Short mmCIF file of C-alpha atoms and ligand atoms in Angstrom, two decimals:
data_model
loop_
_atom_site.label_atom_id
_atom_site.label_comp_id
_atom_site.label_asym_id
_atom_site.label_seq_id
_atom_site.Cartn_x
_atom_site.Cartn_y
_atom_site.Cartn_z
CA MET A 151 -29.67 24.61 -16.11
CA GLY A 152 -30.18 28.36 -15.29
CA ARG A 153 -27.32 30.47 -14.30
CA SER A 154 -28.72 31.06 -10.63
CA LYS A 155 -29.05 27.41 -10.09
CA GLN A 156 -25.58 26.76 -11.31
CA LEU A 157 -24.09 29.38 -8.96
CA PHE A 158 -26.14 28.08 -6.02
CA LEU A 159 -24.60 24.64 -6.77
CA LEU A 160 -21.15 26.17 -6.92
CA PHE A 161 -21.39 28.15 -3.70
CA PRO A 162 -20.65 25.41 -1.16
CA VAL A 163 -17.64 24.23 -3.34
CA LEU A 164 -16.31 27.76 -3.58
CA LEU A 165 -16.45 28.26 0.15
CA ALA A 166 -14.68 24.90 0.67
CA GLY A 167 -11.86 25.77 -1.60
CA LEU A 168 -11.13 29.31 -2.33
CA ALA A 169 -7.44 28.84 -1.72
CA LEU A 170 -7.10 25.95 -4.29
CA ALA A 171 -5.56 26.41 -7.66
CA GLY A 172 -7.06 25.59 -10.92
CA PHE A 173 -10.38 27.05 -10.34
CA SER A 174 -11.92 29.55 -12.62
CA CYS A 175 -14.52 31.51 -10.64
CA GLY A 176 -17.62 30.13 -12.13
CA LYS A 177 -16.80 30.67 -15.74
CA GLU A 178 -16.15 27.41 -17.37
CA PRO A 179 -14.25 27.05 -20.58
CA GLY A 180 -16.61 27.04 -23.61
CA GLY A 181 -19.35 28.67 -21.37
CA GLN A 182 -20.79 25.21 -20.82
CA ALA A 183 -23.13 24.64 -17.94
CA GLY A 184 -22.00 21.81 -15.87
CA GLN A 185 -22.24 20.03 -12.55
CA TRP A 186 -19.53 19.66 -9.85
CA VAL A 187 -18.95 16.19 -8.65
CA THR A 188 -16.68 15.54 -5.63
CA ILE A 189 -14.54 12.36 -5.43
CA LEU A 190 -13.39 11.41 -1.91
CA HIS A 191 -10.61 8.80 -1.98
CA THR A 192 -8.22 6.63 0.06
CA ASN A 193 -5.79 4.03 -0.75
CA ASP A 194 -3.50 1.59 0.88
CA MET A 195 -5.04 1.76 4.30
CA HIS A 196 -3.11 -1.28 5.45
CA GLY A 197 -5.12 -2.15 8.49
CA LYS A 198 -4.62 1.24 10.16
CA TYR A 199 -8.02 1.39 11.83
CA LEU A 200 -6.64 3.53 14.62
CA ALA A 201 -4.87 6.90 14.42
CA THR A 202 -1.01 6.71 14.22
CA PRO A 203 1.52 9.27 15.29
CA ALA A 204 2.47 11.89 12.76
CA GLY A 205 6.13 11.44 13.39
CA TRP A 206 7.11 14.37 10.96
CA ILE A 207 5.46 16.97 13.10
CA ASP A 208 6.66 18.04 16.64
CA GLY A 209 4.71 16.27 19.35
CA ASN A 210 3.63 13.47 16.93
CA PRO A 211 -0.10 14.31 17.07
CA PRO A 212 -2.31 11.36 16.20
CA ILE A 213 -3.52 11.19 12.57
CA GLY A 214 -5.98 9.13 10.71
CA GLY A 215 -7.79 5.85 11.57
CA PHE A 216 -11.50 5.22 10.92
CA ALA A 217 -12.68 7.39 13.76
CA ALA A 218 -11.20 10.50 12.11
CA ALA A 219 -11.95 9.29 8.57
CA ASN A 220 -15.66 8.90 9.39
CA PHE A 221 -15.68 12.55 10.72
CA TYR A 222 -13.72 14.02 7.73
CA VAL A 223 -15.76 12.11 5.17
CA ASP A 224 -18.98 13.25 6.73
CA ARG A 225 -17.88 16.85 6.84
CA GLU A 226 -16.81 16.85 3.19
CA ARG A 227 -20.06 15.10 2.17
CA ARG A 228 -22.15 17.70 3.86
CA GLU A 229 -20.35 20.52 1.98
CA VAL A 230 -21.29 19.18 -1.40
CA GLU A 231 -24.32 17.85 -3.08
CA ARG A 232 -22.76 15.05 -5.12
CA SER A 233 -20.00 12.92 -3.95
CA LEU A 234 -18.50 9.38 -4.16
CA LEU A 235 -16.16 7.86 -1.53
CA LEU A 236 -13.69 5.43 -3.30
CA ASP A 237 -10.89 3.32 -2.05
CA ALA A 238 -8.15 2.13 -4.31
CA GLY A 239 -7.08 -1.09 -2.52
CA ASP A 240 -4.62 -2.62 -0.05
CA PHE A 241 -6.83 -2.10 2.84
CA MET A 242 -5.26 -5.34 4.22
CA THR A 243 -2.07 -6.22 5.95
CA GLY A 244 -0.25 -3.93 8.51
CA ASN A 245 -1.99 -4.58 11.78
CA PRO A 246 -3.30 -7.52 13.60
CA ILE A 247 -6.94 -6.49 12.75
CA CYS A 248 -6.30 -8.02 9.39
CA ASP A 249 -5.46 -11.42 10.95
CA LEU A 250 -8.39 -11.46 13.48
CA GLU A 251 -11.75 -13.01 12.53
CA TYR A 252 -14.78 -10.77 12.43
CA ASP A 253 -18.04 -12.06 11.37
CA GLY A 254 -16.26 -15.19 10.61
CA VAL A 255 -13.93 -13.70 8.14
CA GLN A 256 -10.17 -13.15 8.68
CA GLY A 257 -9.61 -9.37 8.37
CA GLY A 258 -13.40 -8.74 8.31
CA GLY A 259 -13.07 -5.91 10.62
CA MET A 260 -11.60 -3.65 7.90
CA VAL A 261 -14.56 -4.36 5.75
CA ALA A 262 -17.05 -3.68 8.75
CA PHE A 263 -15.33 -0.13 8.95
CA MET A 264 -15.68 0.41 5.21
CA ASN A 265 -19.27 -0.56 5.48
CA LEU A 266 -19.84 1.97 8.37
CA LEU A 267 -18.14 4.78 6.46
CA GLY A 268 -20.39 4.11 3.46
CA TYR A 269 -17.74 3.55 0.62
CA ASP A 270 -19.35 3.54 -2.71
CA ALA A 271 -16.85 1.57 -4.50
CA VAL A 272 -13.59 -0.19 -3.74
CA CYS A 273 -10.87 -1.99 -5.96
CA LEU A 274 -8.61 -4.58 -4.54
CA GLY A 275 -4.77 -4.35 -4.10
CA ASN A 276 -2.21 -7.01 -4.03
CA HIS A 277 -2.28 -7.21 -0.14
CA ASP A 278 -5.89 -7.82 -0.21
CA PHE A 279 -4.92 -11.32 -1.46
CA ASP A 280 -2.29 -11.89 1.36
CA HIS A 281 -4.57 -14.63 3.01
CA LYS A 282 -5.10 -16.26 -0.25
CA ARG A 283 -8.06 -16.25 -2.65
CA LYS A 284 -10.68 -17.77 -0.34
CA VAL A 285 -10.41 -15.08 2.41
CA THR A 286 -10.46 -12.34 -0.44
CA SER A 287 -13.82 -13.94 -1.59
CA GLN A 288 -15.15 -13.71 1.86
CA LEU A 289 -14.10 -10.18 2.32
CA ILE A 290 -15.76 -9.30 -0.98
CA ALA A 291 -18.98 -11.03 0.14
CA MET A 292 -18.94 -9.04 3.30
CA ALA A 293 -18.79 -5.68 1.57
CA GLU A 294 -21.91 -3.62 1.24
CA MET A 295 -20.25 -1.73 -1.63
CA PRO A 296 -19.35 -3.01 -5.11
CA ILE A 297 -15.80 -4.31 -5.27
CA LEU A 298 -14.54 -3.52 -8.85
CA LEU A 299 -11.85 -5.32 -10.79
CA ALA A 300 -12.25 -5.24 -14.47
CA ASN A 301 -9.21 -7.52 -15.22
CA VAL A 302 -9.41 -10.38 -12.81
CA PHE A 303 -11.42 -13.31 -13.81
CA ASP A 304 -12.30 -16.74 -12.12
CA GLU A 305 -12.21 -20.16 -13.80
CA SER A 306 -15.63 -19.74 -15.46
CA GLY A 307 -14.55 -16.34 -17.03
CA ARG A 308 -16.65 -14.15 -14.62
CA PHE A 309 -15.28 -11.06 -12.86
CA PHE A 310 -13.66 -12.41 -9.63
CA THR A 311 -15.05 -9.68 -7.49
CA GLY A 312 -18.55 -9.86 -9.31
CA LYS A 313 -18.24 -6.62 -11.17
CA GLY A 314 -15.67 -4.86 -13.34
CA TYR A 315 -17.26 -1.46 -13.16
CA GLU A 316 -20.17 0.52 -11.71
CA VAL A 317 -22.25 3.35 -12.87
CA PHE A 318 -23.42 6.04 -10.22
CA THR A 319 -25.93 8.68 -10.99
CA LEU A 320 -25.08 11.93 -9.16
CA GLY A 321 -27.52 14.74 -10.05
CA ASP A 322 -27.21 14.98 -13.71
CA VAL A 323 -23.93 13.34 -14.09
CA ARG A 324 -23.51 9.62 -14.65
CA VAL A 325 -20.22 8.45 -13.20
CA GLY A 326 -18.63 5.18 -14.44
CA VAL A 327 -15.93 3.62 -12.04
CA ILE A 328 -13.83 0.87 -13.38
CA GLY A 329 -11.54 -0.97 -11.03
CA LEU A 330 -8.08 -2.37 -12.00
CA LEU A 331 -5.29 -4.33 -10.38
CA MET A 332 -1.82 -4.74 -11.68
CA GLU A 333 -1.29 -7.68 -14.11
CA SER A 334 1.87 -8.62 -12.13
CA LEU A 335 -0.29 -9.69 -9.10
CA PRO A 336 1.11 -13.11 -8.69
CA GLY A 337 4.67 -11.71 -8.39
CA TYR A 338 3.56 -9.87 -5.07
CA LEU A 339 2.16 -12.92 -3.55
CA ARG A 340 3.28 -16.28 -2.03
CA ALA A 341 3.15 -19.09 -4.53
CA GLY A 342 -0.37 -20.41 -5.12
CA SER A 343 -2.19 -17.52 -3.55
CA VAL A 344 -4.37 -16.70 -6.76
CA ASP A 345 -4.20 -20.09 -8.53
CA GLY A 346 -7.08 -20.30 -10.94
CA LEU A 347 -7.55 -16.58 -11.32
CA ARG A 348 -6.73 -15.00 -14.78
CA ILE A 349 -5.39 -11.42 -14.65
CA GLU A 350 -5.65 -9.49 -17.96
CA PRO A 351 -3.32 -6.82 -18.86
CA GLU A 352 -4.84 -3.60 -17.58
CA LEU A 353 -5.14 -1.62 -20.80
CA ALA A 354 -6.57 -4.67 -22.54
CA ALA A 355 -9.31 -4.86 -19.92
CA ILE A 356 -10.14 -1.15 -20.32
CA GLU A 357 -10.30 -1.29 -24.03
CA ARG A 358 -12.75 -4.16 -23.82
CA ILE A 359 -15.21 -2.44 -21.78
CA LEU A 360 -14.41 1.36 -22.37
CA ASP A 361 -16.95 1.96 -25.15
CA GLU A 362 -19.63 0.26 -23.24
CA VAL A 363 -18.97 2.45 -20.10
CA ASP A 364 -18.58 5.51 -22.16
CA ALA A 365 -21.90 5.15 -23.91
CA ARG A 366 -23.56 5.08 -20.30
CA THR A 367 -21.59 7.79 -18.58
CA ASP A 368 -20.56 11.53 -18.57
CA LEU A 369 -17.38 10.89 -16.22
CA ILE A 370 -15.14 7.89 -16.34
CA ILE A 371 -12.89 7.22 -13.29
CA LEU A 372 -10.28 4.42 -13.21
CA LEU A 373 -9.85 3.14 -9.71
CA THR A 374 -6.48 1.55 -9.96
CA HIS A 375 -4.03 -0.47 -7.76
CA VAL A 376 -0.96 -0.32 -10.11
CA GLY A 377 1.08 2.58 -8.73
CA VAL A 378 1.49 6.16 -9.94
CA ASP A 379 4.03 5.47 -12.70
CA ALA A 380 1.91 2.82 -14.30
CA ASP A 381 -1.07 5.30 -13.93
CA GLU A 382 0.88 7.73 -16.01
CA VAL A 383 1.67 5.16 -18.64
CA MET A 384 -1.95 4.32 -18.72
CA ALA A 385 -3.09 7.98 -19.08
CA GLU A 386 -0.58 8.26 -22.06
CA ALA A 387 -2.14 5.44 -23.74
CA LEU A 388 -5.78 6.37 -23.13
CA GLU A 389 -5.10 10.25 -23.87
CA GLY A 390 -8.52 11.92 -22.58
CA ARG A 391 -10.71 8.75 -23.08
CA VAL A 392 -11.10 8.47 -19.40
CA ASP A 393 -11.30 11.51 -17.21
CA VAL A 394 -9.87 10.61 -13.81
CA ILE A 395 -7.38 8.10 -12.19
CA VAL A 396 -7.84 7.51 -8.65
CA GLY A 397 -4.68 5.34 -7.79
CA GLY A 398 -3.06 3.35 -5.18
CA HIS A 399 -0.03 0.98 -4.50
CA SER A 400 2.86 3.50 -4.69
CA HIS A 401 1.76 5.28 -1.43
CA THR A 402 2.25 8.36 -3.34
CA ARG A 403 0.88 11.67 -1.56
CA ILE A 404 -0.23 13.71 -4.63
CA GLU A 405 -0.94 17.06 -2.73
CA GLU A 406 -2.82 18.51 -5.69
CA PRO A 407 -4.07 16.29 -8.53
CA VAL A 408 -2.03 16.45 -11.63
CA ARG A 409 -3.35 16.36 -15.26
CA ARG A 410 -1.49 14.15 -17.71
CA HIS A 411 -2.72 13.44 -21.22
CA ARG A 412 -6.11 15.09 -20.37
CA ILE A 413 -6.61 12.74 -17.38
CA VAL A 414 -6.60 13.96 -13.77
CA ILE A 415 -4.47 11.65 -11.64
CA CYS A 416 -4.68 11.63 -7.76
CA GLN A 417 -3.60 9.38 -4.91
CA ALA A 418 -3.74 9.97 -1.08
CA GLY A 419 -0.48 8.49 0.43
CA ALA A 420 -1.12 5.56 2.60
CA ASN A 421 -2.03 4.29 6.08
CA ASN A 422 -5.40 5.99 6.37
CA ARG A 423 -3.90 9.33 7.22
CA TYR A 424 -5.30 11.57 4.45
CA LEU A 425 -8.58 11.89 2.66
CA GLY A 426 -8.21 12.80 -0.85
CA ARG A 427 -10.81 15.29 -2.37
CA LEU A 428 -11.07 15.94 -6.01
CA ASP A 429 -13.74 18.17 -7.27
CA VAL A 430 -14.45 17.95 -11.03
CA LEU A 431 -16.79 20.26 -13.00
CA VAL A 432 -18.51 17.81 -15.58
CA ALA A 433 -19.86 19.43 -18.75
CA GLY A 434 -20.55 17.85 -22.04
CA ASP A 435 -19.07 14.53 -21.26
CA SER A 436 -15.82 15.93 -20.09
CA VAL A 437 -13.93 17.63 -17.20
CA ALA A 438 -14.28 21.35 -17.72
CA SER A 439 -12.37 22.20 -14.52
CA TYR A 440 -11.00 20.50 -11.51
CA ARG A 441 -9.20 21.11 -8.21
CA GLY A 442 -8.27 18.98 -5.44
CA GLN A 443 -6.21 18.47 -2.15
CA LEU A 444 -5.22 15.95 0.50
CA ILE A 445 -7.05 16.54 3.85
CA PRO A 446 -4.93 15.45 6.92
CA MET A 447 -7.30 13.68 9.15
CA TRP A 448 -6.27 14.91 12.61
CA ARG A 449 -7.78 12.73 15.34
CA SER A 450 -8.02 15.37 17.96
CA GLU A 451 -10.32 17.41 15.71
CA ALA A 452 -12.57 14.52 15.07
CA GLU A 453 -16.03 13.79 16.56
CA PRO A 454 -16.65 10.13 15.40
CA ASP A 455 -19.94 8.44 14.88
CA PRO A 456 -20.41 6.20 18.01
CA ARG A 457 -20.75 3.14 15.96
CA VAL A 458 -17.30 3.61 14.58
CA ALA A 459 -15.76 4.60 17.93
CA ILE A 460 -17.08 1.52 19.62
CA LEU A 461 -16.02 -0.83 16.92
CA ALA A 462 -12.45 0.70 16.99
CA LYS A 463 -12.53 0.38 20.78
CA GLN A 464 -13.55 -3.25 20.56
CA PHE A 465 -10.57 -4.11 18.27
CA ASP A 466 -8.27 -1.97 20.25
CA GLN A 467 -8.99 -3.94 23.43
CA GLN A 468 -8.82 -7.33 21.79
CA ILE A 469 -5.67 -6.56 20.04
CA ASP A 470 -4.22 -5.12 23.24
CA GLU A 471 -5.03 -8.36 25.13
CA LEU A 472 -3.38 -10.32 22.46
CA TYR A 473 -0.41 -8.17 21.47
CA GLY A 474 -0.12 -5.57 24.01
CA GLU A 475 2.66 -7.12 26.15
CA VAL A 476 5.86 -5.08 26.49
CA ILE A 477 8.68 -7.47 25.65
CA ALA A 478 11.83 -5.33 25.46
CA GLU A 479 13.32 -1.86 25.59
CA LEU A 480 14.66 -0.17 22.39
CA LYS A 481 17.45 2.25 23.22
CA THR A 482 17.85 3.57 19.78
CA ASP A 483 15.18 4.56 17.07
CA TRP A 484 14.61 1.81 14.59
CA PHE A 485 14.50 3.06 11.16
CA ARG A 486 13.96 1.19 7.89
CA SER A 487 15.15 1.95 4.30
CA SER A 488 14.67 0.29 0.89
CA GLU A 489 17.78 1.91 -0.55
CA GLY A 490 20.51 1.01 1.85
CA GLU A 491 21.45 -0.75 5.06
CA SER A 492 18.96 0.23 7.93
CA ASN A 493 19.62 -0.71 11.67
CA LEU A 494 16.18 -2.39 11.72
CA GLY A 495 16.94 -4.44 8.65
CA SER A 496 20.30 -5.53 9.81
CA TRP A 497 18.85 -6.42 13.26
CA ILE A 498 16.17 -8.64 11.77
CA ALA A 499 18.57 -10.16 9.34
CA ASP A 500 21.10 -10.95 12.04
CA ARG A 501 18.51 -12.71 14.16
CA MET A 502 17.25 -14.72 11.06
CA ARG A 503 20.80 -15.85 10.38
CA GLU A 504 21.08 -16.98 14.03
CA VAL A 505 17.73 -18.82 14.15
CA ALA A 506 18.39 -20.63 11.01
CA GLY A 507 21.91 -21.41 11.70
CA ALA A 508 22.97 -19.91 8.43
CA ASP A 509 26.16 -18.12 7.01
CA VAL A 510 24.03 -15.51 5.46
CA ALA A 511 20.59 -14.03 5.82
CA VAL A 512 18.62 -11.72 3.41
CA LEU A 513 15.23 -10.15 3.51
CA ASN A 514 13.37 -7.75 1.36
CA SER A 515 13.22 -4.23 2.80
CA GLY A 516 9.61 -3.98 1.56
CA GLY A 517 8.68 -6.67 4.03
CA ILE A 518 9.61 -4.23 6.90
CA ARG A 519 6.68 -2.09 7.22
CA LYS A 520 7.25 0.34 10.23
CA SER A 521 9.94 2.23 11.83
CA LEU A 522 9.94 2.41 15.72
CA ARG A 523 10.89 5.12 18.20
CA GLN A 524 13.11 4.22 21.14
CA GLY A 525 11.03 3.19 24.05
CA TRP A 526 9.19 0.03 24.98
CA ILE A 527 8.60 -2.62 22.38
CA LYS A 528 5.35 -4.48 22.41
CA VAL A 529 4.43 -7.63 20.64
CA LEU A 530 2.05 -5.35 18.46
CA ASP A 531 5.11 -3.40 17.22
CA ILE A 532 6.74 -6.46 15.91
CA GLN A 533 3.41 -7.51 14.22
CA GLU A 534 3.25 -4.11 12.69
CA ILE A 535 6.84 -4.20 11.61
CA LEU A 536 6.65 -7.56 10.20
CA PRO A 537 2.89 -8.12 9.38
CA PHE A 538 3.22 -10.92 6.84
CA ASP A 539 3.01 -14.53 7.41
CA ASN A 540 6.20 -15.22 5.75
CA VAL A 541 7.88 -18.37 6.92
CA LEU A 542 11.68 -18.57 7.61
CA VAL A 543 13.45 -20.81 5.08
CA ARG A 544 17.09 -22.05 4.45
CA PHE A 545 18.85 -23.20 1.42
CA GLU A 546 22.39 -23.72 0.16
CA CYS A 547 24.09 -21.93 -2.72
CA THR A 548 27.50 -21.36 -4.07
CA GLY A 549 29.87 -18.44 -3.51
CA LYS A 550 29.23 -17.69 -7.20
CA ASP A 551 25.46 -17.40 -6.51
CA LEU A 552 26.08 -15.08 -3.61
CA LEU A 553 28.18 -12.80 -5.81
CA ALA A 554 25.28 -12.80 -8.20
CA LEU A 555 22.99 -11.71 -5.41
CA VAL A 556 25.24 -8.95 -4.25
CA ARG A 557 25.57 -7.53 -7.75
CA GLU A 558 21.66 -7.72 -8.01
CA ASN A 559 21.51 -5.84 -4.58
CA ALA A 560 23.96 -3.07 -5.58
CA ARG A 561 21.97 -2.67 -8.85
CA ALA A 562 18.76 -2.32 -6.93
CA ALA A 563 20.36 0.42 -4.77
CA VAL A 564 21.36 2.41 -7.88
CA GLY A 565 17.86 1.80 -9.37
CA GLY A 566 16.30 3.49 -6.43
CA GLY A 567 15.35 0.91 -3.86
CA GLY A 568 13.84 -2.47 -3.17
CA ILE A 569 17.23 -3.82 -1.81
CA LEU A 570 17.68 -6.84 0.38
CA GLN A 571 18.77 -6.32 4.02
CA VAL A 572 21.60 -8.66 4.70
CA SER A 573 23.52 -10.44 7.50
CA GLY A 574 26.69 -12.38 7.49
CA ILE A 575 27.67 -10.81 4.26
CA ARG A 576 29.69 -7.66 3.97
CA TYR A 577 30.51 -5.70 0.73
CA CYS A 578 31.60 -2.56 -0.85
CA TRP A 579 30.36 -1.13 -4.03
CA ARG A 580 30.55 1.96 -6.05
CA ARG A 581 28.75 3.85 -8.85
CA ALA A 582 30.76 3.69 -12.11
CA PRO A 583 30.71 6.93 -14.24
CA SER A 584 28.30 5.10 -16.49
CA GLY A 585 25.82 4.83 -13.68
CA GLU A 586 26.26 1.17 -13.24
CA ALA A 587 26.94 -0.49 -9.78
CA VAL A 588 30.38 -2.09 -9.40
CA VAL A 589 30.88 -4.35 -6.60
CA GLU A 590 34.36 -4.33 -5.04
CA ARG A 591 34.66 -6.86 -2.32
CA VAL A 592 32.46 -9.41 -0.88
CA GLU A 593 33.16 -11.26 2.34
CA VAL A 594 31.17 -13.85 4.38
CA GLY A 595 32.19 -14.35 8.01
CA GLY A 596 34.96 -11.99 7.55
CA VAL A 597 36.75 -13.77 4.74
CA PRO A 598 36.36 -13.30 0.93
CA VAL A 599 33.64 -15.27 -0.69
CA ARG A 600 35.03 -18.39 -2.76
CA GLY A 601 33.05 -18.93 -5.86
CA ASP A 602 33.11 -22.74 -5.45
CA ARG A 603 32.30 -23.06 -1.66
CA MET A 604 28.85 -23.85 -0.58
CA TYR A 605 27.13 -21.38 1.87
CA VAL A 606 23.91 -21.78 3.91
CA VAL A 607 21.40 -18.94 3.41
CA ALA A 608 18.37 -17.85 5.54
CA SER A 609 15.50 -15.95 3.82
CA LEU A 610 11.73 -15.83 3.52
CA ASP A 611 9.60 -18.09 1.58
CA TYR A 612 8.33 -14.88 -0.17
CA THR A 613 11.78 -13.88 -1.53
CA ALA A 614 12.83 -17.36 -2.24
CA ALA A 615 9.73 -17.81 -4.44
CA HIS A 616 10.42 -14.50 -6.09
CA TRP A 617 14.21 -15.19 -6.47
CA ASP A 618 14.08 -13.79 -10.12
CA ARG A 619 13.43 -10.18 -8.56
CA TYR A 620 15.69 -10.44 -5.54
CA PHE A 621 18.55 -13.03 -5.85
CA GLY A 622 19.86 -13.12 -9.45
CA PHE A 623 19.84 -16.98 -9.07
CA GLU A 624 17.38 -19.76 -8.36
CA PRO A 625 17.70 -21.41 -5.09
CA ARG A 626 17.53 -25.17 -4.85
CA ASN A 627 16.07 -27.51 -2.12
CA VAL A 628 14.44 -24.56 -0.24
CA GLU A 629 13.71 -25.89 3.30
CA SER A 630 10.88 -24.43 5.47
CA LEU A 631 11.91 -23.93 9.14
CA GLY A 632 8.32 -24.03 10.12
CA VAL A 633 8.22 -20.65 11.94
CA THR A 634 7.14 -17.32 10.72
CA VAL A 635 9.82 -14.59 10.66
CA THR A 636 7.42 -12.46 12.86
CA GLN A 637 7.39 -15.15 15.36
CA ALA A 638 11.15 -15.71 15.37
CA ILE A 639 11.94 -12.01 15.70
CA THR A 640 9.30 -11.50 18.49
CA ASP A 641 11.02 -14.34 20.32
CA ALA A 642 14.43 -12.71 19.65
CA VAL A 643 13.28 -9.33 20.81
CA ARG A 644 11.96 -10.81 24.10
CA GLU A 645 15.13 -12.75 24.66
CA ALA A 646 17.35 -9.57 24.01
CA ALA A 647 15.27 -7.50 26.45
CA VAL A 648 17.36 -4.37 25.77
CA ILE A 649 18.16 -3.55 22.11
CA GLU A 650 20.67 -1.13 20.75
CA SER A 651 21.12 -1.56 17.08
CA VAL A 652 23.35 0.40 14.55
CA VAL A 653 24.18 0.69 10.92
CA ASP A 654 27.64 -1.12 10.57
CA GLY A 655 28.46 -0.38 6.98
CA ARG A 656 27.90 -4.01 5.81
CA MET A 657 26.62 -2.58 2.41
CA GLU A 658 29.05 0.31 2.10
CA GLU A 659 28.90 2.59 -0.85
CA MET A 660 32.33 4.03 -1.75
CA ARG A 661 32.30 7.49 -3.03
ZN1 LIG B 1477 -0.11 -2.41 -3.23
#
């Protein structure tokens, strides 16, 4: 390619990102000619088809949603000659749109939006299996773009999504996109959700097809739903044999892409608020230069395509009819935490314990998906706080089991999160100089736990099934109470009418 043509191609990119780091003013290392390719990316949209308030900015301006996304994607696409729009999974779960039928498919609305925006390729996340395998297959069938998973196979050994990778030709650059989902998928789902599917370790799947993809392409992108830590581990193992990892799952806002082991890693937060943009200069089968950023998708700046706006309005009206009812007033902000007690977690756990008639209730912090400002509480808020169809369960265990659970919970707090929110139980713990968590005192109903006594515990079917991660013991004779936690809490909120909730030190760390 002639120098003038190359400069011409660079010009719009230069205009778009003069302020960005890592860019070398048209002179590429080794003097190689190359072509810039732009990768636009999202991940973990979690049903956020509408804008949500940006609570970290004064006035909470609305950010994101598909109307805004459509505008920003089109704007970026117009600026460049060659682009791909990718999503790294978990578009499902987080708003009732994922439960409503559209085109005969539960959650089909999300795919309808992605079709309208013209996504080029998508990989699936764990939450895209929340309605079980059959619905996932229907969502895949609805998608107008390839859904890529190179490490998930059906009974006959075929790729579950139909394809493991896709090759796109953008100008002179052939781009291979390989989709990957974490091998530990079943651990994130209710039992039986992916029965019959075989999930291969991510690296084994890549090794199996990498030479084949490499021979056909100039740029290789892994589109992953494994989390940023696992992305870095993969980068170390692959050391420059792929070029880019577009990730998801950990909801990490990587403001500027990082390069690890000669692989550029990016991720765009969560909840359909940011559009990731990564520009790579591809020359001689590798990335000669790159730069990138996260673009906040401000709703007020966006002029959406009418088709997107109309579809969003349809869903908004439908969801408002079904879930718009105000059922209570919240006097104090509800916040959530995965590292310690939260007033929202405690309030939910307290109601679970009451409904189940149990001594103790526990639920995973990760199952609580939204904080809420004081004000009116709508049915929709509870749907968004507890978007899973988890069922309330009850079982009996010994005091010894409860002590194991508490130790496990204190250990999780030290380990940086993922603790259970609790009710009925109260304990103190401290960090030993060694860094270990030491539990000092455990009470149930105001009296010390007795190891040989039996206690009734309420929880979710999800945490009971994944007891090895949460409980530290295996619960026996788990009884389903036939009501989802979302429904039980909706009823409890309605009954309470006015809610004030506090952190009362039930999991107190002594310093
Ligand atoms: Zn995920």
